[in-house]
Amino acid sequence: MIPISPGRSRRATLAGAVCALLAAGTALTGCSEDPNEGTNGVGRLPADQIQTKAQKAAASVGTVRLHGSVRTSGRSYTLDMRLQPQGGIGSVSTERETFRLLRVGQELYLKADAAFWGKGGDGDSKAADKLASKYVKVPKGDPSYTKFIGFTDKNVLLGGLLTLHGELSTDGHHEQDGTRTIRVTGDDGAGGTLDVSLEGKPYPLRLVRAGEAGTLTFSSWGADFKLEKPAKGDTLDYGKQLPTS
């Protein structure tokens, strides 16, 4: 069953009624509703070409908002990140913790609660409370730098996400936040599903990853946003290796 918005359903009913009234003795064209009418046309393409066009559209702009869940290496993360070529900003949550991440160029900052900083092992709750109100600059040599910087990099995050696995096919017309989409599946959904916009550029709008590895939505493609380093008064250096979790 293909979900259709109430507005489109009413239009289809009206069009059908008009065709029924006028069809007798009249040669009519355009009386059957084409789900791809007025779209960017990708809905008429084979599934593999739709996936390719979505990948190229995603690579053609520098900014995007990515929101949803990812499961990798046995751990689950909830992401809400805004990304651009110079860096990114947003939050990453695990089952127990939430971090605020900010990257400007190659400089990475992390903001977390006192409980996180208290894991450093020194038992200094006052220091942990002080750190909790600041962006802490992550040293490039710290293991956490490598672990967290990927969450702020559009190319790293999207590089492997937008490829479905298995035999590709289309699975009807849908909507994502009011935008018409065409859905592509890998192995009838077992290899993931990707909803691609039928309006404007064929941006990917929703991804369900294979193997129940998470669901992500994409929005604000190409929308610029301000990215700058935190003020000096809001920044601290941790001075040693960040706590591991």
PDB file of C-alpha atoms in Angstrom:
ATOM      1  CA  MET A   1       0.000   0.000   0.000  1.00  0.00           C
ATOM      2  CA  ILE A   2       1.428   3.373  -1.032  1.00  0.00           C
ATOM      3  CA  PRO A   3       0.795   6.246   1.401  1.00  0.00           C
ATOM      4  CA  ILE A   4      -0.774   9.247  -0.301  1.00  0.00           C
ATOM      5  CA  SER A   5      -1.471  12.578   1.342  1.00  0.00           C
ATOM      6  CA  PRO A   6      -5.113  13.658   1.848  1.00  0.00           C
ATOM      7  CA  GLY A   7      -4.556  16.584  -0.525  1.00  0.00           C
ATOM      8  CA  ARG A   8      -3.341  14.352  -3.306  1.00  0.00           C
ATOM      9  CA  SER A   9      -6.155  11.885  -2.646  1.00  0.00           C
ATOM     10  CA  ARG A  10      -8.765  14.648  -3.028  1.00  0.00           C
ATOM     11  CA  ARG A  11      -7.131  15.833  -6.240  1.00  0.00           C
ATOM     12  CA  ALA A  12      -7.165  12.302  -7.612  1.00  0.00           C
ATOM     13  CA  THR A  13     -10.867  11.889  -6.721  1.00  0.00           C
ATOM     14  CA  LEU A  14     -11.760  15.200  -8.377  1.00  0.00           C
ATOM     15  CA  ALA A  15      -9.767  14.345 -11.495  1.00  0.00           C
ATOM     16  CA  GLY A  16     -11.503  10.979 -11.707  1.00  0.00           C
ATOM     17  CA  ALA A  17     -14.935  12.592 -11.410  1.00  0.00           C
ATOM     18  CA  VAL A  18     -14.151  15.114 -14.152  1.00  0.00           C
ATOM     19  CA  CYS A  19     -12.913  12.362 -16.448  1.00  0.00           C
ATOM     20  CA  ALA A  20     -16.034  10.284 -15.794  1.00  0.00           C
ATOM     21  CA  LEU A  21     -18.315  13.217 -16.621  1.00  0.00           C
ATOM     22  CA  LEU A  22     -16.530  14.213 -19.794  1.00  0.00           C
ATOM     23  CA  ALA A  23     -15.298  10.909 -21.157  1.00  0.00           C
ATOM     24  CA  ALA A  24     -18.478   9.971 -23.077  1.00  0.00           C
ATOM     25  CA  GLY A  25     -17.929  10.862 -26.718  1.00  0.00           C
ATOM     26  CA  THR A  26     -14.847  12.956 -25.946  1.00  0.00           C
ATOM     27  CA  ALA A  27     -11.207  12.100 -26.505  1.00  0.00           C
ATOM     28  CA  LEU A  28      -9.485  13.093 -23.261  1.00  0.00           C
ATOM     29  CA  THR A  29      -5.819  13.054 -22.356  1.00  0.00           C
ATOM     30  CA  GLY A  30      -4.252  13.382 -18.936  1.00  0.00           C
ATOM     31  CA  CYS A  31      -7.175  11.883 -17.009  1.00  0.00           C
ATOM     32  CA  SER A  32      -5.070   9.255 -15.261  1.00  0.00           C
ATOM     33  CA  GLU A  33      -2.931  10.665 -12.442  1.00  0.00           C
ATOM     34  CA  ASP A  34       0.780  10.155 -13.023  1.00  0.00           C
ATOM     35  CA  PRO A  35       2.622  10.036  -9.660  1.00  0.00           C
ATOM     36  CA  ASN A  36       5.707  11.452 -11.394  1.00  0.00           C
ATOM     37  CA  GLU A  37       3.896  14.387 -13.004  1.00  0.00           C
ATOM     38  CA  GLY A  38       5.407  17.679 -11.933  1.00  0.00           C
ATOM     39  CA  THR A  39       8.407  15.986 -10.286  1.00  0.00           C
ATOM     40  CA  ASN A  40      12.119  16.010 -11.076  1.00  0.00           C
ATOM     41  CA  GLY A  41      11.600  12.791 -13.044  1.00  0.00           C
ATOM     42  CA  VAL A  42      13.836  10.424 -11.078  1.00  0.00           C
ATOM     43  CA  GLY A  43      10.819   8.290 -10.190  1.00  0.00           C
ATOM     44  CA  ARG A  44      10.792   7.042 -13.761  1.00  0.00           C
ATOM     45  CA  LEU A  45      14.384   5.778 -13.590  1.00  0.00           C
ATOM     46  CA  PRO A  46      15.668   2.303 -12.668  1.00  0.00           C
ATOM     47  CA  ALA A  47      16.498   1.851  -8.984  1.00  0.00           C
ATOM     48  CA  ASP A  48      20.282   1.843  -9.439  1.00  0.00           C
ATOM     49  CA  GLN A  49      20.165   5.147 -11.313  1.00  0.00           C
ATOM     50  CA  ILE A  50      17.983   6.709  -8.610  1.00  0.00           C
ATOM     51  CA  GLN A  51      20.508   5.692  -5.956  1.00  0.00           C
ATOM     52  CA  THR A  52      23.368   7.143  -8.035  1.00  0.00           C
ATOM     53  CA  LYS A  53      21.546  10.433  -8.576  1.00  0.00           C
ATOM     54  CA  ALA A  54      20.837  10.678  -4.828  1.00  0.00           C
ATOM     55  CA  GLN A  55      24.504  10.111  -4.031  1.00  0.00           C
ATOM     56  CA  LYS A  56      25.584  12.763  -6.542  1.00  0.00           C
ATOM     57  CA  ALA A  57      23.013  15.251  -5.243  1.00  0.00           C
ATOM     58  CA  ALA A  58      24.245  14.709  -1.672  1.00  0.00           C
ATOM     59  CA  ALA A  59      27.842  15.265  -2.765  1.00  0.00           C
ATOM     60  CA  SER A  60      26.970  18.404  -4.742  1.00  0.00           C
ATOM     61  CA  VAL A  61      26.243  20.573  -1.690  1.00  0.00           C
ATOM     62  CA  GLY A  62      28.283  21.158   1.428  1.00  0.00           C
ATOM     63  CA  THR A  63      25.631  21.451   4.125  1.00  0.00           C
ATOM     64  CA  VAL A  64      23.048  19.091   5.579  1.00  0.00           C
ATOM     65  CA  ARG A  65      21.296  18.248   8.821  1.00  0.00           C
ATOM     66  CA  LEU A  66      21.450  14.588   9.803  1.00  0.00           C
ATOM     67  CA  HIS A  67      19.193  13.220  12.527  1.00  0.00           C
ATOM     68  CA  GLY A  68      18.441   9.730  13.776  1.00  0.00           C
ATOM     69  CA  SER A  69      20.033   6.557  15.086  1.00  0.00           C
ATOM     70  CA  VAL A  70      23.029   4.497  14.041  1.00  0.00           C
ATOM     71  CA  ARG A  71      24.171   1.141  15.360  1.00  0.00           C
ATOM     72  CA  THR A  72      27.778   0.218  14.696  1.00  0.00           C
ATOM     73  CA  SER A  73      30.351  -2.070  16.351  1.00  0.00           C
ATOM     74  CA  GLY A  74      27.716  -3.226  18.827  1.00  0.00           C
ATOM     75  CA  ARG A  75      26.917   0.282  20.075  1.00  0.00           C
ATOM     76  CA  SER A  76      23.945   2.541  19.375  1.00  0.00           C
ATOM     77  CA  TYR A  77      24.218   6.291  18.808  1.00  0.00           C
ATOM     78  CA  THR A  78      21.599   8.972  18.361  1.00  0.00           C
ATOM     79  CA  LEU A  79      22.821  11.802  16.156  1.00  0.00           C
ATOM     80  CA  ASP A  80      21.604  15.321  15.526  1.00  0.00           C
ATOM     81  CA  MET A  81      24.332  17.021  13.522  1.00  0.00           C
ATOM     82  CA  ARG A  82      24.544  19.974  11.146  1.00  0.00           C
ATOM     83  CA  LEU A  83      27.482  19.620   8.785  1.00  0.00           C
ATOM     84  CA  GLN A  84      29.389  21.841   6.367  1.00  0.00           C
ATOM     85  CA  PRO A  85      32.813  21.634   4.668  1.00  0.00           C
ATOM     86  CA  GLN A  86      34.531  23.544   7.486  1.00  0.00           C
ATOM     87  CA  GLY A  87      33.145  21.339  10.253  1.00  0.00           C
ATOM     88  CA  GLY A  88      29.969  20.573  12.123  1.00  0.00           C
ATOM     89  CA  ILE A  89      27.979  21.064  15.302  1.00  0.00           C
ATOM     90  CA  GLY A  90      25.397  19.010  17.149  1.00  0.00           C
ATOM     91  CA  SER A  91      24.890  16.225  19.636  1.00  0.00           C
ATOM     92  CA  VAL A  92      25.765  12.553  19.864  1.00  0.00           C
ATOM     93  CA  SER A  93      24.058  10.362  22.452  1.00  0.00           C
ATOM     94  CA  THR A  94      24.846   6.844  23.580  1.00  0.00           C
ATOM     95  CA  GLU A  95      22.709   4.731  25.860  1.00  0.00           C
ATOM     96  CA  ARG A  96      24.192   6.506  28.888  1.00  0.00           C
ATOM     97  CA  GLU A  97      25.668   9.813  27.770  1.00  0.00           C
ATOM     98  CA  THR A  98      25.129  12.807  25.522  1.00  0.00           C
ATOM     99  CA  PHE A  99      27.966  14.900  24.099  1.00  0.00           C
ATOM    100  CA  ARG A 100      27.870  18.232  22.348  1.00  0.00           C
ATOM    101  CA  LEU A 101      30.390  18.274  19.514  1.00  0.00           C
ATOM    102  CA  LEU A 102      31.783  21.241  17.617  1.00  0.00           C
ATOM    103  CA  ARG A 103      34.469  21.158  14.934  1.00  0.00           C
ATOM    104  CA  VAL A 104      35.861  24.218  13.197  1.00  0.00           C
ATOM    105  CA  GLY A 105      38.547  23.267  10.711  1.00  0.00           C
ATOM    106  CA  GLN A 106      40.720  20.695  12.468  1.00  0.00           C
ATOM    107  CA  GLU A 107      39.899  21.949  15.965  1.00  0.00           C
ATOM    108  CA  LEU A 108      37.463  19.704  17.827  1.00  0.00           C
ATOM    109  CA  TYR A 109      35.563  20.648  20.971  1.00  0.00           C
ATOM    110  CA  LEU A 110      33.457  18.483  23.239  1.00  0.00           C
ATOM    111  CA  LYS A 111      30.916  19.489  25.847  1.00  0.00           C
ATOM    112  CA  ALA A 112      29.621  16.846  28.269  1.00  0.00           C
ATOM    113  CA  ASP A 113      28.080  16.654  31.725  1.00  0.00           C
ATOM    114  CA  ALA A 114      29.910  16.377  35.030  1.00  0.00           C
ATOM    115  CA  ALA A 115      29.346  12.628  35.210  1.00  0.00           C
ATOM    116  CA  PHE A 116      31.389  12.148  32.060  1.00  0.00           C
ATOM    117  CA  TRP A 117      34.296  14.264  33.250  1.00  0.00           C
ATOM    118  CA  GLY A 118      34.195  12.536  36.641  1.00  0.00           C
ATOM    119  CA  LYS A 119      35.317   9.347  34.918  1.00  0.00           C
ATOM    120  CA  GLY A 120      38.817  10.713  34.707  1.00  0.00           C
ATOM    121  CA  GLY A 121      39.625   8.899  37.935  1.00  0.00           C
ATOM    122  CA  ASP A 122      40.881  11.816  40.007  1.00  0.00           C
ATOM    123  CA  GLY A 123      37.693  12.083  42.033  1.00  0.00           C
ATOM    124  CA  ASP A 124      37.680  15.840  41.742  1.00  0.00           C
ATOM    125  CA  SER A 125      33.970  16.641  41.510  1.00  0.00           C
ATOM    126  CA  LYS A 126      34.633  20.384  41.514  1.00  0.00           C
ATOM    127  CA  ALA A 127      36.829  20.051  38.432  1.00  0.00           C
ATOM    128  CA  ALA A 128      34.174  17.903  36.756  1.00  0.00           C
ATOM    129  CA  ASP A 129      31.502  20.513  37.478  1.00  0.00           C
ATOM    130  CA  LYS A 130      33.717  23.223  36.010  1.00  0.00           C
ATOM    131  CA  LEU A 131      34.361  21.219  32.852  1.00  0.00           C
ATOM    132  CA  ALA A 132      30.653  20.512  32.422  1.00  0.00           C
ATOM    133  CA  SER A 133      29.915  24.147  31.628  1.00  0.00           C
ATOM    134  CA  LYS A 134      32.653  24.498  28.999  1.00  0.00           C
ATOM    135  CA  TYR A 135      33.679  23.377  25.552  1.00  0.00           C
ATOM    136  CA  VAL A 136      36.780  21.270  26.104  1.00  0.00           C
ATOM    137  CA  LYS A 137      39.310  21.278  23.283  1.00  0.00           C
ATOM    138  CA  VAL A 138      40.198  17.724  22.293  1.00  0.00           C
ATOM    139  CA  PRO A 139      43.928  17.241  21.597  1.00  0.00           C
ATOM    140  CA  LYS A 140      44.655  15.723  18.171  1.00  0.00           C
ATOM    141  CA  GLY A 141      46.709  12.987  19.781  1.00  0.00           C
ATOM    142  CA  ASP A 142      43.905  11.903  22.103  1.00  0.00           C
ATOM    143  CA  PRO A 143      42.052   8.680  21.150  1.00  0.00           C
ATOM    144  CA  SER A 144      38.775  10.574  21.510  1.00  0.00           C
ATOM    145  CA  TYR A 145      39.794  12.924  18.698  1.00  0.00           C
ATOM    146  CA  THR A 146      39.778  10.100  16.172  1.00  0.00           C
ATOM    147  CA  LYS A 147      36.637   8.614  17.677  1.00  0.00           C
ATOM    148  CA  PHE A 148      34.542  11.788  17.631  1.00  0.00           C
ATOM    149  CA  ILE A 149      35.785  13.786  14.643  1.00  0.00           C
ATOM    150  CA  GLY A 150      34.030  11.450  12.201  1.00  0.00           C
ATOM    151  CA  PHE A 151      30.674  12.555  13.595  1.00  0.00           C
ATOM    152  CA  THR A 152      31.432  16.096  12.392  1.00  0.00           C
ATOM    153  CA  ASP A 153      32.582  15.193   8.869  1.00  0.00           C
ATOM    154  CA  LYS A 154      29.931  15.057   6.126  1.00  0.00           C
ATOM    155  CA  ASN A 155      32.020  12.924   3.796  1.00  0.00           C
ATOM    156  CA  VAL A 156      32.849  10.403   6.508  1.00  0.00           C
ATOM    157  CA  LEU A 157      29.275  10.135   7.746  1.00  0.00           C
ATOM    158  CA  LEU A 158      27.601   9.914   4.352  1.00  0.00           C
ATOM    159  CA  GLY A 159      30.343   8.141   2.449  1.00  0.00           C
ATOM    160  CA  GLY A 160      29.141   4.629   3.196  1.00  0.00           C
ATOM    161  CA  LEU A 161      25.592   5.316   4.321  1.00  0.00           C
ATOM    162  CA  LEU A 162      23.900   6.049   1.012  1.00  0.00           C
ATOM    163  CA  THR A 163      24.709   2.712  -0.624  1.00  0.00           C
ATOM    164  CA  LEU A 164      22.069   0.016  -0.253  1.00  0.00           C
ATOM    165  CA  HIS A 165      23.008  -3.664  -0.253  1.00  0.00           C
ATOM    166  CA  GLY A 166      21.777  -6.406  -2.542  1.00  0.00           C
ATOM    167  CA  GLU A 167      19.520  -6.220  -5.578  1.00  0.00           C
ATOM    168  CA  LEU A 168      17.950  -2.793  -5.953  1.00  0.00           C
ATOM    169  CA  SER A 169      14.301  -2.137  -6.779  1.00  0.00           C
ATOM    170  CA  THR A 170      11.772   0.656  -6.344  1.00  0.00           C
ATOM    171  CA  ASP A 171       9.025   0.426  -3.742  1.00  0.00           C
ATOM    172  CA  GLY A 172       6.485   3.033  -4.705  1.00  0.00           C
ATOM    173  CA  HIS A 173       5.873   6.701  -4.065  1.00  0.00           C
ATOM    174  CA  HIS A 174       5.869   8.050  -0.505  1.00  0.00           C
ATOM    175  CA  GLU A 175       6.224  11.302   1.415  1.00  0.00           C
ATOM    176  CA  GLN A 176       8.809  12.549   3.884  1.00  0.00           C
ATOM    177  CA  ASP A 177       7.840  15.630   5.897  1.00  0.00           C
ATOM    178  CA  GLY A 178       5.495  16.741   3.124  1.00  0.00           C
ATOM    179  CA  THR A 179       7.934  16.143   0.262  1.00  0.00           C
ATOM    180  CA  ARG A 180       7.112  13.525  -2.349  1.00  0.00           C
ATOM    181  CA  THR A 181       9.675  10.724  -2.587  1.00  0.00           C
ATOM    182  CA  ILE A 182      10.470   7.588  -4.515  1.00  0.00           C
ATOM    183  CA  ARG A 183      11.655   4.686  -2.361  1.00  0.00           C
ATOM    184  CA  VAL A 184      14.526   2.430  -3.358  1.00  0.00           C
ATOM    185  CA  THR A 185      15.164  -0.854  -1.536  1.00  0.00           C
ATOM    186  CA  GLY A 186      17.993  -3.335  -1.398  1.00  0.00           C
ATOM    187  CA  ASP A 187      16.894  -6.984  -1.386  1.00  0.00           C
ATOM    188  CA  ASP A 188      13.270  -5.965  -0.739  1.00  0.00           C
ATOM    189  CA  GLY A 189      14.278  -3.956   2.316  1.00  0.00           C
ATOM    190  CA  ALA A 190      16.699  -6.401   3.930  1.00  0.00           C
ATOM    191  CA  GLY A 191      19.552  -4.398   2.399  1.00  0.00           C
ATOM    192  CA  GLY A 192      18.117  -1.055   3.506  1.00  0.00           C
ATOM    193  CA  THR A 193      15.721   1.503   2.050  1.00  0.00           C
ATOM    194  CA  LEU A 194      16.325   5.018   0.767  1.00  0.00           C
ATOM    195  CA  ASP A 195      13.671   7.686   0.155  1.00  0.00           C
ATOM    196  CA  VAL A 196      14.762  10.154  -2.544  1.00  0.00           C
ATOM    197  CA  SER A 197      13.126  13.521  -3.137  1.00  0.00           C
ATOM    198  CA  LEU A 198      10.957  13.927  -6.226  1.00  0.00           C
ATOM    199  CA  GLU A 199      10.943  17.698  -5.772  1.00  0.00           C
ATOM    200  CA  GLY A 200      13.909  19.849  -6.751  1.00  0.00           C
ATOM    201  CA  LYS A 201      17.226  18.043  -6.595  1.00  0.00           C
ATOM    202  CA  PRO A 202      16.953  14.295  -5.843  1.00  0.00           C
ATOM    203  CA  TYR A 203      18.389  14.550  -2.342  1.00  0.00           C
ATOM    204  CA  PRO A 204      18.208  11.536  -0.018  1.00  0.00           C
ATOM    205  CA  LEU A 205      15.643  12.316   2.685  1.00  0.00           C
ATOM    206  CA  ARG A 206      15.349   9.115   4.725  1.00  0.00           C
ATOM    207  CA  LEU A 207      17.521   6.041   5.116  1.00  0.00           C
ATOM    208  CA  VAL A 208      16.693   2.808   6.903  1.00  0.00           C
ATOM    209  CA  ARG A 209      19.960   0.919   7.254  1.00  0.00           C
ATOM    210  CA  ALA A 210      20.307  -2.786   6.583  1.00  0.00           C
ATOM    211  CA  GLY A 211      20.290  -5.178   9.507  1.00  0.00           C
ATOM    212  CA  GLU A 212      18.291  -2.882  11.803  1.00  0.00           C
ATOM    213  CA  ALA A 213      21.374  -0.683  12.059  1.00  0.00           C
ATOM    214  CA  GLY A 214      19.427   2.564  12.434  1.00  0.00           C
ATOM    215  CA  THR A 215      17.232   5.103  10.677  1.00  0.00           C
ATOM    216  CA  LEU A 216      18.410   8.539   9.578  1.00  0.00           C
ATOM    217  CA  THR A 217      16.641  11.536   8.100  1.00  0.00           C
ATOM    218  CA  PHE A 218      18.351  14.256   6.049  1.00  0.00           C
ATOM    219  CA  SER A 219      17.164  17.828   5.725  1.00  0.00           C
ATOM    220  CA  SER A 220      18.342  21.410   5.150  1.00  0.00           C
ATOM    221  CA  TRP A 221      20.412  20.387   2.130  1.00  0.00           C
ATOM    222  CA  GLY A 222      22.450  23.399   1.021  1.00  0.00           C
ATOM    223  CA  ALA A 223      21.168  25.623   3.836  1.00  0.00           C
ATOM    224  CA  ASP A 224      24.025  27.723   5.177  1.00  0.00           C
ATOM    225  CA  PHE A 225      24.605  28.112   8.903  1.00  0.00           C
ATOM    226  CA  LYS A 226      27.153  29.909  11.040  1.00  0.00           C
ATOM    227  CA  LEU A 227      30.028  27.902  12.450  1.00  0.00           C
ATOM    228  CA  GLU A 228      32.585  29.490  14.746  1.00  0.00           C
ATOM    229  CA  LYS A 229      34.888  28.615  17.605  1.00  0.00           C
ATOM    230  CA  PRO A 230      33.495  28.997  21.119  1.00  0.00           C
ATOM    231  CA  ALA A 231      34.511  32.124  23.001  1.00  0.00           C
ATOM    232  CA  LYS A 232      37.698  31.889  25.049  1.00  0.00           C
ATOM    233  CA  GLY A 233      35.688  32.192  28.232  1.00  0.00           C
ATOM    234  CA  ASP A 234      33.678  29.124  27.257  1.00  0.00           C
ATOM    235  CA  THR A 235      36.696  26.969  26.391  1.00  0.00           C
ATOM    236  CA  LEU A 236      39.068  24.882  28.503  1.00  0.00           C
ATOM    237  CA  ASP A 237      41.956  22.503  27.840  1.00  0.00           C
ATOM    238  CA  TYR A 238      41.536  19.216  29.665  1.00  0.00           C
ATOM    239  CA  GLY A 239      45.277  18.785  30.103  1.00  0.00           C
ATOM    240  CA  LYS A 240      45.335  14.974  29.911  1.00  0.00           C
ATOM    241  CA  GLN A 241      43.707  12.090  28.059  1.00  0.00           C
ATOM    242  CA  LEU A 242      39.943  12.384  27.970  1.00  0.00           C
ATOM    243  CA  PRO A 243      37.938   9.763  29.852  1.00  0.00           C
ATOM    244  CA  THR A 244      37.117   6.647  27.851  1.00  0.00           C
ATOM    245  CA  SER A 245      33.675   5.066  27.792  1.00  0.00           C
TER     246      SER A 245
END
